[in-house]
mmCIF file of C-alpha atoms in Angstrom:
data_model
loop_
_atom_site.group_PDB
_atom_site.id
_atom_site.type_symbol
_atom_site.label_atom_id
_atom_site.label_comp_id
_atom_site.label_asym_id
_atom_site.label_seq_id
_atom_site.Cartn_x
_atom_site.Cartn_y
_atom_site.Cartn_z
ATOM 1 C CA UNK N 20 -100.869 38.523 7.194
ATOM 2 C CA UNK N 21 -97.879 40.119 5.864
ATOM 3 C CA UNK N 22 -96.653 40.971 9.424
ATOM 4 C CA UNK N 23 -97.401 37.462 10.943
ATOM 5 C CA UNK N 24 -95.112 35.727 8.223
ATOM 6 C CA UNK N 25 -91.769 37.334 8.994
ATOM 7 C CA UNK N 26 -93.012 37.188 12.765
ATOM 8 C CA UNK N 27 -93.954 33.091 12.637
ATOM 9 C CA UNK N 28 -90.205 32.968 10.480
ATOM 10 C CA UNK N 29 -88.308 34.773 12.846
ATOM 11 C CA UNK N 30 -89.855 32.521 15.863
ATOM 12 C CA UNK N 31 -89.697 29.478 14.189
ATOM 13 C CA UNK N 32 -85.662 30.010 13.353
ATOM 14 C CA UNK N 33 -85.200 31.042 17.081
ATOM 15 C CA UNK N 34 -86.639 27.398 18.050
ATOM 16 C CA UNK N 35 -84.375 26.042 15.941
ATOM 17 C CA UNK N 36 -81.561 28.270 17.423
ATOM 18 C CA UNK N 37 -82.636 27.218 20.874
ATOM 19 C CA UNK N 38 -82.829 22.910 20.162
ATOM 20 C CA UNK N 39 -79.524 23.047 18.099
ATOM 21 C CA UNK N 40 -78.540 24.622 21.354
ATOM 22 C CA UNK N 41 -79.594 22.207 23.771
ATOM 23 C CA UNK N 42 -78.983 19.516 21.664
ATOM 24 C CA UNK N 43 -74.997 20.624 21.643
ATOM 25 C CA UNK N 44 -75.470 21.018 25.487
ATOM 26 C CA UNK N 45 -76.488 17.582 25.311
ATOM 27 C CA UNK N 46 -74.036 16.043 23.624
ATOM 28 C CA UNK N 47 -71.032 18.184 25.196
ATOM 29 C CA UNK N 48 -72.195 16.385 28.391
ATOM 30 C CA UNK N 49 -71.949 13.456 27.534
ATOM 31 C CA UNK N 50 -68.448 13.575 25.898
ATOM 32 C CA UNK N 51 -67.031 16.179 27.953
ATOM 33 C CA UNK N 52 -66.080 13.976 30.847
ATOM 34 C CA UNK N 53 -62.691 12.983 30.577
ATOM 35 C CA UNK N 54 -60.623 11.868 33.760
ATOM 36 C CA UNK N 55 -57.006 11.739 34.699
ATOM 37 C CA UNK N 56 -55.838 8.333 34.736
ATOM 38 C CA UNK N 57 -53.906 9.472 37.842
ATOM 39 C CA UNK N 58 -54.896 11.451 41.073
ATOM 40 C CA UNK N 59 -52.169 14.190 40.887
ATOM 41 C CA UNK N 60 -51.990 13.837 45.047
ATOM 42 C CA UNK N 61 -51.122 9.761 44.549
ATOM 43 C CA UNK N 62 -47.655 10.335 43.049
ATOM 44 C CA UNK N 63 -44.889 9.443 46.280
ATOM 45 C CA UNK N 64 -41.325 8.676 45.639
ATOM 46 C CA UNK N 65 -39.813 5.895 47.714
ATOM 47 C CA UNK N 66 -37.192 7.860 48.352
ATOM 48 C CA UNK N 67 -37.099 11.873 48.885
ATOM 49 C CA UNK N 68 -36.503 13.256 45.305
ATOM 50 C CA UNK N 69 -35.787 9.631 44.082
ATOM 51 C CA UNK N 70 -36.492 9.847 40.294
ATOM 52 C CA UNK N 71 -35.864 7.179 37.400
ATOM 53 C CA UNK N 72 -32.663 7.177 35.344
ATOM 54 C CA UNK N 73 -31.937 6.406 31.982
ATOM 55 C CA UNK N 74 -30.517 3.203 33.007
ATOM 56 C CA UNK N 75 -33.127 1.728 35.239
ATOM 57 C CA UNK N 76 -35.329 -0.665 33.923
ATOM 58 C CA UNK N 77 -38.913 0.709 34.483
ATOM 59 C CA UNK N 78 -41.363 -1.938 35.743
ATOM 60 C CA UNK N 79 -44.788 -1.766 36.279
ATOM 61 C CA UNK N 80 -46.819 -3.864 38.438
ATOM 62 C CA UNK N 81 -50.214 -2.973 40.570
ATOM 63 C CA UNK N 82 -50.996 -3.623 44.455
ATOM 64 C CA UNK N 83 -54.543 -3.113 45.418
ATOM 65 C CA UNK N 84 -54.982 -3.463 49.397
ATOM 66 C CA UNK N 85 -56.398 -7.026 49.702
ATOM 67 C CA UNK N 86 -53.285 -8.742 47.392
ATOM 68 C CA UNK N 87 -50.284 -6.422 48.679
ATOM 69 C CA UNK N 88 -48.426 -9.045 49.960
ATOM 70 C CA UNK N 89 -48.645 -11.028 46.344
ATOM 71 C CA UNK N 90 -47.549 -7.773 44.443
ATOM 72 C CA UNK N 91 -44.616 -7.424 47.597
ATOM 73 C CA UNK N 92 -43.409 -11.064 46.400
ATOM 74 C CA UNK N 93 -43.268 -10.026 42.566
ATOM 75 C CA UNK N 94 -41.254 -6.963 43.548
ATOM 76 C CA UNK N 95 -38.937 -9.041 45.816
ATOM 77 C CA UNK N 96 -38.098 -11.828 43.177
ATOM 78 C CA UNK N 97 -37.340 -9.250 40.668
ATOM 79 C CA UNK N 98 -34.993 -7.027 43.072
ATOM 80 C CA UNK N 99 -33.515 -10.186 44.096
ATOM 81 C CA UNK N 100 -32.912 -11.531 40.963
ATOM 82 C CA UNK N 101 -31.932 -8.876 38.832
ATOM 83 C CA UNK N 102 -28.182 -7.519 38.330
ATOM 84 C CA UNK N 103 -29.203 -4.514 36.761
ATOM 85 C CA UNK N 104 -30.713 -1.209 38.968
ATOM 86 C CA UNK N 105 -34.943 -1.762 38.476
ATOM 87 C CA UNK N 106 -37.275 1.482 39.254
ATOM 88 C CA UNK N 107 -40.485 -0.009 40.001
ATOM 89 C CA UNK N 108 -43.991 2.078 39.327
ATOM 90 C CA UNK N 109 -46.466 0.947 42.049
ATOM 91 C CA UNK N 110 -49.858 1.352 41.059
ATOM 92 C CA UNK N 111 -52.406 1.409 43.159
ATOM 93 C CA UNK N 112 -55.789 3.002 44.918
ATOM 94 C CA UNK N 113 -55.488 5.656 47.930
ATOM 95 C CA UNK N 114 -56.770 2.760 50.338
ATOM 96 C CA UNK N 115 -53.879 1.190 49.785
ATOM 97 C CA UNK N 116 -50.990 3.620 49.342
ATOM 98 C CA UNK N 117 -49.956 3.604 53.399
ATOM 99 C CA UNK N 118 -49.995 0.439 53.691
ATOM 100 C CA UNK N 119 -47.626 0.059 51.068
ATOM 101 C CA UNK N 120 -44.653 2.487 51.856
ATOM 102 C CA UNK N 121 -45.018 0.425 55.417
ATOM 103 C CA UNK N 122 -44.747 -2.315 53.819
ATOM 104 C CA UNK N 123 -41.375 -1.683 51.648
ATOM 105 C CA UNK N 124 -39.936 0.754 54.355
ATOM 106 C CA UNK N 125 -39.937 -1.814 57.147
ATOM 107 C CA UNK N 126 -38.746 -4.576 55.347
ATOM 108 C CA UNK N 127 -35.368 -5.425 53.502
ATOM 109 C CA UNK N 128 -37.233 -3.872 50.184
ATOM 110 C CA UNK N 129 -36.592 -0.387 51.470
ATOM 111 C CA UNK N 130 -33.554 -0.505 49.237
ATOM 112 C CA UNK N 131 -35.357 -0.698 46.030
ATOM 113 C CA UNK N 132 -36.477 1.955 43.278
ATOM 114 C CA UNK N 133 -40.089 2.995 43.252
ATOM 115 C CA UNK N 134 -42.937 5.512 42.806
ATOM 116 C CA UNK N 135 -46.092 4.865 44.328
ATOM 117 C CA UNK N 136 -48.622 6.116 41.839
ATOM 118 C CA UNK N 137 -52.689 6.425 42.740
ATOM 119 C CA UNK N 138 -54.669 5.114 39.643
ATOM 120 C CA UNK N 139 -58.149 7.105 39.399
ATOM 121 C CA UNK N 140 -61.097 4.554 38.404
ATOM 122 C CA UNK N 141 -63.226 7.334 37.516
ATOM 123 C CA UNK N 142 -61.356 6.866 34.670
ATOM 124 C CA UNK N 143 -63.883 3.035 33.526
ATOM 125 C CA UNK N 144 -66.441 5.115 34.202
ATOM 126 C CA UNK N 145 -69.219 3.530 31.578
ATOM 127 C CA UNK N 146 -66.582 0.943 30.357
ATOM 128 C CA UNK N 147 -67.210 -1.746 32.062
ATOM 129 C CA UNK N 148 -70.124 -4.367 32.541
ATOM 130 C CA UNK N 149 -70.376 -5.424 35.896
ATOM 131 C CA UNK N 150 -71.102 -8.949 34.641
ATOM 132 C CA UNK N 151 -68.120 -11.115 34.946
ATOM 133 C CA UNK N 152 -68.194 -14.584 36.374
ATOM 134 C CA UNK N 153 -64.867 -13.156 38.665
ATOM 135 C CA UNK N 154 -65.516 -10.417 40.087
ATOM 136 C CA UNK N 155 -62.228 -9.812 40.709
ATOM 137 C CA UNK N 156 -61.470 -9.537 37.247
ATOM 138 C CA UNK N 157 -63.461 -5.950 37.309
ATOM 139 C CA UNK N 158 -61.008 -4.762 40.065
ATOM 140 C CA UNK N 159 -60.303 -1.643 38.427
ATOM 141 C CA UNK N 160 -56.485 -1.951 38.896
ATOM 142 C CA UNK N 161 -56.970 -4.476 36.153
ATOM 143 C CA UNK N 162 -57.020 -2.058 33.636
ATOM 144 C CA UNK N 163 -53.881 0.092 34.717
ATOM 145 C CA UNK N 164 -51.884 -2.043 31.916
ATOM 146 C CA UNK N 165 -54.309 -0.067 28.947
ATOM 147 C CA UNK N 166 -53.213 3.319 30.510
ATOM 148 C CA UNK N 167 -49.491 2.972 30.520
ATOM 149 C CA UNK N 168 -48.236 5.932 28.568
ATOM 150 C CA UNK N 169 -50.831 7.752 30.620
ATOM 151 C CA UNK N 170 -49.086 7.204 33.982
ATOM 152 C CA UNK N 171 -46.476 9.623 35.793
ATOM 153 C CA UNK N 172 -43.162 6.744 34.066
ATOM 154 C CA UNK N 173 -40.598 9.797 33.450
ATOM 155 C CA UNK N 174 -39.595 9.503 29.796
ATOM 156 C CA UNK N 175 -39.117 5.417 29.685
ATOM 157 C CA UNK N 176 -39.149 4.390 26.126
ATOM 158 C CA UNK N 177 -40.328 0.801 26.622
ATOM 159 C CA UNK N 178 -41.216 -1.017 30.391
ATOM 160 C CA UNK N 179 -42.093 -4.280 31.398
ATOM 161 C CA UNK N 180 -45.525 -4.698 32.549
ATOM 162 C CA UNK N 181 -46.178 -7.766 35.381
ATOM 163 C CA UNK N 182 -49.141 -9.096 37.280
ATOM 164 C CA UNK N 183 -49.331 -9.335 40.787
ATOM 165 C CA UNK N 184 -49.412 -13.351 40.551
ATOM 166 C CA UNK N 185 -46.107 -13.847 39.070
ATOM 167 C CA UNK N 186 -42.494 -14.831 40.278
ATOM 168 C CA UNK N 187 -39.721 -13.817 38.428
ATOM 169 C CA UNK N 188 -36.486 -16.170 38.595
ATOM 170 C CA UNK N 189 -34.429 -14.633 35.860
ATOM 171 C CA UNK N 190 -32.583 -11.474 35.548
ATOM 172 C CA UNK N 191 -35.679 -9.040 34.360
ATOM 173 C CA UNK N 192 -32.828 -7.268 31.920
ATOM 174 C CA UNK N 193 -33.414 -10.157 29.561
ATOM 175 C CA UNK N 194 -36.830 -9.917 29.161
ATOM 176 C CA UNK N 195 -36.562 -5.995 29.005
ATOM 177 C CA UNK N 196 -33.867 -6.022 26.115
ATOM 178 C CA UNK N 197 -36.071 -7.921 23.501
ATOM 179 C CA UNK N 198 -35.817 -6.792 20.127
ATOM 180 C CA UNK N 199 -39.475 -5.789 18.901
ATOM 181 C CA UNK N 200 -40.099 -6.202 15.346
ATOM 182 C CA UNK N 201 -40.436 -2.917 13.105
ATOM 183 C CA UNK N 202 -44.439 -1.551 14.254
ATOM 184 C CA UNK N 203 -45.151 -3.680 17.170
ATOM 185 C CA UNK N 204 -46.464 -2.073 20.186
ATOM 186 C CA UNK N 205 -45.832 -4.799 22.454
ATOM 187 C CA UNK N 206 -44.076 -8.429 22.899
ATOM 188 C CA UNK N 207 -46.395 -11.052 24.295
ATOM 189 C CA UNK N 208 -45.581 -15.043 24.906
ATOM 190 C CA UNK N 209 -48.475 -16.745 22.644
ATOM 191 C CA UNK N 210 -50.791 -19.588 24.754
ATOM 192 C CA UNK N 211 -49.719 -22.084 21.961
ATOM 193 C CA UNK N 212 -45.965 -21.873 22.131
ATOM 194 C CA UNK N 213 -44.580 -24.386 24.899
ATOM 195 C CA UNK N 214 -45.249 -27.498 24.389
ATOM 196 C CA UNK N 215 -44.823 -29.031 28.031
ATOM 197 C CA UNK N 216 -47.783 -26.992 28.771
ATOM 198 C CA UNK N 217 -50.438 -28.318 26.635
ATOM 199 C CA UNK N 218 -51.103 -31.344 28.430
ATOM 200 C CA UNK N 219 -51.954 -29.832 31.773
ATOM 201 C CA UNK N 220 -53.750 -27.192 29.296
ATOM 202 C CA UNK N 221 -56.217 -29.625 27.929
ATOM 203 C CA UNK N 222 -56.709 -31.835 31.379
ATOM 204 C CA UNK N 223 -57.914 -28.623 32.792
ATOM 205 C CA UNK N 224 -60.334 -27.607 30.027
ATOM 206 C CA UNK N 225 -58.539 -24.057 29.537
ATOM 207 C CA UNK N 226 -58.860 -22.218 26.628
ATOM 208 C CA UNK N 227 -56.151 -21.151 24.495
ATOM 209 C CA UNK N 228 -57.664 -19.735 21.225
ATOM 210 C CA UNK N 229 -59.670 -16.459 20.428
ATOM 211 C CA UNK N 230 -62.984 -18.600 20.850
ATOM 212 C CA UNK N 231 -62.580 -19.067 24.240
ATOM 213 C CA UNK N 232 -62.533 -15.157 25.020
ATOM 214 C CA UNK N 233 -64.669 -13.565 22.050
ATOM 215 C CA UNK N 234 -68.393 -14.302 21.103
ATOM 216 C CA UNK N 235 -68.470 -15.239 17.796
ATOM 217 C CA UNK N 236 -72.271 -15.258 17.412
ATOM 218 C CA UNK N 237 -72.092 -10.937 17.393
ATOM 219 C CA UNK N 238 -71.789 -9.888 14.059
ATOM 220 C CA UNK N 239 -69.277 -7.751 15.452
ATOM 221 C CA UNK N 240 -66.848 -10.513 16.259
ATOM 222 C CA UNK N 241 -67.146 -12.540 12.947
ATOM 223 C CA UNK N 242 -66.291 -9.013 11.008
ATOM 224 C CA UNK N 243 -63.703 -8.683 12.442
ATOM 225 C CA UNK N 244 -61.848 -11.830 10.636
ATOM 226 C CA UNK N 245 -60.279 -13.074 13.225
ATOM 227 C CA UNK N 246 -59.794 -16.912 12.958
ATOM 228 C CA UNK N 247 -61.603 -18.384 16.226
ATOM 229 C CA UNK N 248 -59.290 -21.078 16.571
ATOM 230 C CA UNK N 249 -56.233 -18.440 16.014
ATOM 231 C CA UNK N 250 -54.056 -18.707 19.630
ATOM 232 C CA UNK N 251 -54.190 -16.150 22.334
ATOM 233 C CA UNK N 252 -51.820 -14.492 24.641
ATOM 234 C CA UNK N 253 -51.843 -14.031 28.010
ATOM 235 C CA UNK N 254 -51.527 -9.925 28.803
ATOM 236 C CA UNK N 255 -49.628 -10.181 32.430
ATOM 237 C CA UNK N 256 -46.564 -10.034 31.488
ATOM 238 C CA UNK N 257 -45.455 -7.949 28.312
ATOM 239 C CA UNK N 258 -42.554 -5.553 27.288
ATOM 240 C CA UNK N 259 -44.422 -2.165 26.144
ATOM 241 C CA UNK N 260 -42.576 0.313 23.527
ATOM 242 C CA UNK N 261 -44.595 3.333 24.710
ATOM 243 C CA UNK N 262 -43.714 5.297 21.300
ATOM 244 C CA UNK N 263 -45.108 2.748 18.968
ATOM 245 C CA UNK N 264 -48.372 2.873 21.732
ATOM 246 C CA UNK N 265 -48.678 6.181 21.299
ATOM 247 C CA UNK N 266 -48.296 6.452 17.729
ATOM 248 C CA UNK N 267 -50.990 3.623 17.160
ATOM 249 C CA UNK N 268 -53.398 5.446 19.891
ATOM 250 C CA UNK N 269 -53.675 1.952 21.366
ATOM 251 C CA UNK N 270 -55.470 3.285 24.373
ATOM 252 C CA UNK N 271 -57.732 4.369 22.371
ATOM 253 C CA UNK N 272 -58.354 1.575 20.561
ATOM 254 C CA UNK N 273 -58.733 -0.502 24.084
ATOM 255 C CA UNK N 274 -61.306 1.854 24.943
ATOM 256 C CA UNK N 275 -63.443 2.033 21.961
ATOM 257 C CA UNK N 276 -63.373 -1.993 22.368
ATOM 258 C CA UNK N 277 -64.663 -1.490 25.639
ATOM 259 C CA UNK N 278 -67.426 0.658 25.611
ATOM 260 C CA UNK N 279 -68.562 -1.990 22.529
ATOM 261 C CA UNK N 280 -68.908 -4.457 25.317
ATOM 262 C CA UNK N 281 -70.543 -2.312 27.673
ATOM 263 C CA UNK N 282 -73.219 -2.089 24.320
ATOM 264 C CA UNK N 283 -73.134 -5.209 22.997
ATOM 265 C CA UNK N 284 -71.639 -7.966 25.540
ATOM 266 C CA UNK N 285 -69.010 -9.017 22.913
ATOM 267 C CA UNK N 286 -66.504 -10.794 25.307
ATOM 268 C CA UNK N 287 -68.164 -10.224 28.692
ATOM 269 C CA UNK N 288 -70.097 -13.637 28.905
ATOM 270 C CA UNK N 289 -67.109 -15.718 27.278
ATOM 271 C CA UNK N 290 -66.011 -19.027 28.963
ATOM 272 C CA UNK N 291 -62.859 -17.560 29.608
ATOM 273 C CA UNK N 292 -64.467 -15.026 31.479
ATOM 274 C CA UNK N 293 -62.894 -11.515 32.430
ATOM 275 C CA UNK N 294 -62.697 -8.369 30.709
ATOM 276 C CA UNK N 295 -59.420 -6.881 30.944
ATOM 277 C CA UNK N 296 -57.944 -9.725 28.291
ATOM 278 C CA UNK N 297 -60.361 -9.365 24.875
ATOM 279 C CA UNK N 298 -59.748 -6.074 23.974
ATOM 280 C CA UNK N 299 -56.589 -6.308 23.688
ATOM 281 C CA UNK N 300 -56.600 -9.643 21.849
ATOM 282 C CA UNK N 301 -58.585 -7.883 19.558
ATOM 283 C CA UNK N 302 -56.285 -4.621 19.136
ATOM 284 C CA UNK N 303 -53.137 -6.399 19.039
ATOM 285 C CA UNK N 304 -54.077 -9.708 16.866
ATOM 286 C CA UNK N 305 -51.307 -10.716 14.406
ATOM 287 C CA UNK N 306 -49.292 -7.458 16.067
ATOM 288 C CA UNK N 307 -46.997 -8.309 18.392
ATOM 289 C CA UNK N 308 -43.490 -9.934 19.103
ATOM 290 C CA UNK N 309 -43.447 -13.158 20.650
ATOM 291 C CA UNK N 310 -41.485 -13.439 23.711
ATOM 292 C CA UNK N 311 -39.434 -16.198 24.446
ATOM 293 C CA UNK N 312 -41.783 -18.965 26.463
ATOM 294 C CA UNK N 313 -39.952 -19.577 29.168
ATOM 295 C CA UNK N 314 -40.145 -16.057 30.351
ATOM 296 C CA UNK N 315 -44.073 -16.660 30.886
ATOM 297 C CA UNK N 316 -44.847 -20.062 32.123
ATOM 298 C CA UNK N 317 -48.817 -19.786 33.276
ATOM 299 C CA UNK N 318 -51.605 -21.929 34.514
ATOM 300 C CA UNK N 319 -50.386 -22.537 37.608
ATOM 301 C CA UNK N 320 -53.447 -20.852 39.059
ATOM 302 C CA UNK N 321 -56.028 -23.040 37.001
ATOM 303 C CA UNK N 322 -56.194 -26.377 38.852
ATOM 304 C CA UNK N 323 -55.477 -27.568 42.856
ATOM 305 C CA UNK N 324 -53.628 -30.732 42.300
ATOM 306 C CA UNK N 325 -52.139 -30.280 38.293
ATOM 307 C CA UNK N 326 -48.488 -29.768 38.845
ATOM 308 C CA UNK N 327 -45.787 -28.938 36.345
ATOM 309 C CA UNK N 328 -42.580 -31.143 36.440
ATOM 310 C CA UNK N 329 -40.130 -29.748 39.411
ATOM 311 C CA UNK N 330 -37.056 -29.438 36.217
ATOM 312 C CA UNK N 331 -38.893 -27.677 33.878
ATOM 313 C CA UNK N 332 -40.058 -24.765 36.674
ATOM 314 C CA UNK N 333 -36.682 -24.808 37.689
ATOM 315 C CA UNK N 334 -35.102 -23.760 33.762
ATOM 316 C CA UNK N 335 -38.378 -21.547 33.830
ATOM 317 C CA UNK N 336 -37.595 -17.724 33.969
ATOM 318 C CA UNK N 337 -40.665 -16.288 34.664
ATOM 319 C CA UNK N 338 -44.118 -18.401 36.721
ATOM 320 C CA UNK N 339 -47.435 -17.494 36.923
ATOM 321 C CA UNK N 340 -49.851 -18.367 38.982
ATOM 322 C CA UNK N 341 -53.031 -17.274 36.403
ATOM 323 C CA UNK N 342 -56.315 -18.778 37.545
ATOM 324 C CA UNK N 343 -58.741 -18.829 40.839
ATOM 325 C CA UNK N 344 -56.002 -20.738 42.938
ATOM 326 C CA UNK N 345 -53.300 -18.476 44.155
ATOM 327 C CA UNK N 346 -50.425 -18.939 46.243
ATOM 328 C CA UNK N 347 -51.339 -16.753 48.744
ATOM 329 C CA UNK N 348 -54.408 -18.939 49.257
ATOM 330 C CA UNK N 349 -55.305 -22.738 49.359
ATOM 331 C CA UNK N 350 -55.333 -24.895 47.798
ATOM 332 C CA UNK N 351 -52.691 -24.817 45.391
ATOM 333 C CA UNK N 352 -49.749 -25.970 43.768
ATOM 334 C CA UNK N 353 -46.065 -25.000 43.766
ATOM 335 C CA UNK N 354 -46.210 -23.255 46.927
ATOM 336 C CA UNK N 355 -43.033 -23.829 47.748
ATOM 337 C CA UNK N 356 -41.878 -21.866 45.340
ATOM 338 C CA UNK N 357 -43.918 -18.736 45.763
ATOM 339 C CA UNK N 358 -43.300 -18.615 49.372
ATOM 340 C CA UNK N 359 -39.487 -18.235 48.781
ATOM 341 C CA UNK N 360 -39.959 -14.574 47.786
ATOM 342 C CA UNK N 361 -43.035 -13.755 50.429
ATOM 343 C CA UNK N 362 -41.900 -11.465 53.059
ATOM 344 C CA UNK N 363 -44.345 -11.571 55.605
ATOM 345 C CA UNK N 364 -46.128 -8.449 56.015
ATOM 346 C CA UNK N 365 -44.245 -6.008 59.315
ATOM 347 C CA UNK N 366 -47.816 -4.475 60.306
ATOM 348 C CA UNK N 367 -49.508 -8.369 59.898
ATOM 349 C CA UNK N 368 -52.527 -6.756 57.403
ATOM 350 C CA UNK N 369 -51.815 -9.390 54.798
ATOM 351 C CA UNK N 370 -51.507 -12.710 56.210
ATOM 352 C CA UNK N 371 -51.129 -15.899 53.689
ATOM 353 C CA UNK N 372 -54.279 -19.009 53.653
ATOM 354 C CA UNK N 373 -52.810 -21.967 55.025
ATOM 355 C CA UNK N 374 -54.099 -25.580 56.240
#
């Protein structure tokens, strides 16, 4: 008996030994992997050695395969518009990378700035639900704008991030050079700030507060003290300081917000639908600079037939086409204007929807 105690001791502390150990296996696999937000093989220069300067304003915009030819319009109005030199980051997936360079080499873009850069979506991997009313919304490209510092941007201290669906009429400078307030990450134009926009707003039944994006029945959401009738912003187009990101980890913070949803369907089933805009309502509530509204007149994606007065989208400096009805498509509204920067594409992949 005296021999079997230190014997059963010794055996039991080895089984203890051996589940710590497989319990730390365990767990190491499950937080161990951690993907590059970029595929080190994606990065091409539009021109040989081409490189950003201190003086070129860095703007980011993403092109997946099907929608080149809207992301080829954004880039053109900018270029076009702009008197200052623009380097623009092209983000995209490897199915689309070819067809891009073709696309700006054969065509009067093959003068502009840009880096082609291959965003990994390994990198959502158990982040998103799969549950969206749009399933474009889950398009994986949609989340390049919570990665920026991530991406291969040289040493830009701020850039201007822009959807695919917009049109820029103004010089982009302007919008580049706002003046963030002391700790804001970002400058965002608030859903509640231009007035000749809230009539075709409420004949179209869009939301424009946090209760149209969050569910405040989760516990979750209500703790979080956000007022539900507090306005939103709309996160395609915003100025970035990528210090002030870093320093408030906000990619973190995006991503901590999403892997809540995947858990607990927080914003996912929201009558706004999508899933790329809640988390960062949520991380950047009551912290950011308004920019001025004319720089991001939306909804003109939300409705066929609403139109916006032909003055008032010409002062505008920036349009976008947010919402199911693009320009690229039919029906919709101000087509006119969209078309103006389309260059149609030289190897006839993207072709525009047209009665």
């Amino acid at each position: 008996l005296s021999l079997s105690l230190p014997v059963n001791r010794g055996l039991l502390i080895l089984l203890i030994l051996v589940a710590f150990a497989v319990l730390y296996k365990k767990t190491r696999l499950q937080t161990l992997p951690k993907y590059s937000v970029l595929k080190k093989d994606g990065a091409k220069t539009g021109v040989e050695d081409e490189k950003a300067t201190d003086t070129d304003i860095p703007v980011v915009i993403c092109a997946s395969e099907e929608r080149i030819g809207a992301a080829i319009a954004t880039i053109n109005s900018v270029y076009s518009n702009s008197r200052a030199s623009v380097f623009f980051y092209i983000v995209t997936l490897r199915d689309a990378i070819k067809n891009i360079r073709e696309y700006i080499e054969k065509t009067k873009l093959r003068k502009i700035k840009y880096k082609i850069l291959e965003f990994n979506p390994m990198v959502l991997k158990g982040k998103v639900n799969p549950d969206s009313s749009r399933p474009e919304l889950l398009h994986p490209l949609n989340f390049v704008r919570f990665y920026l510092p991530l991406l291969d941007i040289e040493n830009h201290e701020r850039l201007v991030y822009l959807d695919d669906d917009v049109i820029v009429q103004g010089d982009i400078q302007e919008l580049y050079n706002i003046k963030l307030k002391a700790g804001h990450a970002a400058a965002f134009a608030s859903d509640c700030d231009l007035p000749p926009t809230h009539e075709m707003v409420r004949s179209v039944g869009m939301q424009t507060t946090y209760m149209g994006f969050l569910d405040y029945r989760k516990e979750e959401v209500r703790e979080l003290g956000i007022n539900p009738s507090d306005c939103s912003f709309n996160p395609g187009v915003f100025v970035a300081d990528i210090g002030e990101w870093k320093r408030q980890k906000i990619t973190k913070q995006l991503e901590k917000w999403m892997a809540k949803n995947v858990r607990e369907n927080l914003y996912s089933s929201a009558m706004a639908g999508g899933v790329a805009t809640p988390p960062m309502l949520i991380v950047f509530h009551d912290k950011y600079t308004t920019i001025d509204p004319m720089w991001h007149v939306r909804h003109l994606g939300w409705s066929p037939d609403t139109r916006y007065p032909r003055s008032f989208l010409k002062d505008a400096r920036l349009l976008h086409w947010n919402g199911q009805f693009k320009p690229w498509n039919y029906p919709c509204v101000h087509l006119d204007i969209w078309e103006k920067w389309f260059i149609p594409d030289p190897i006839g992949k993207f072709t525009l929807v047209r009665p």
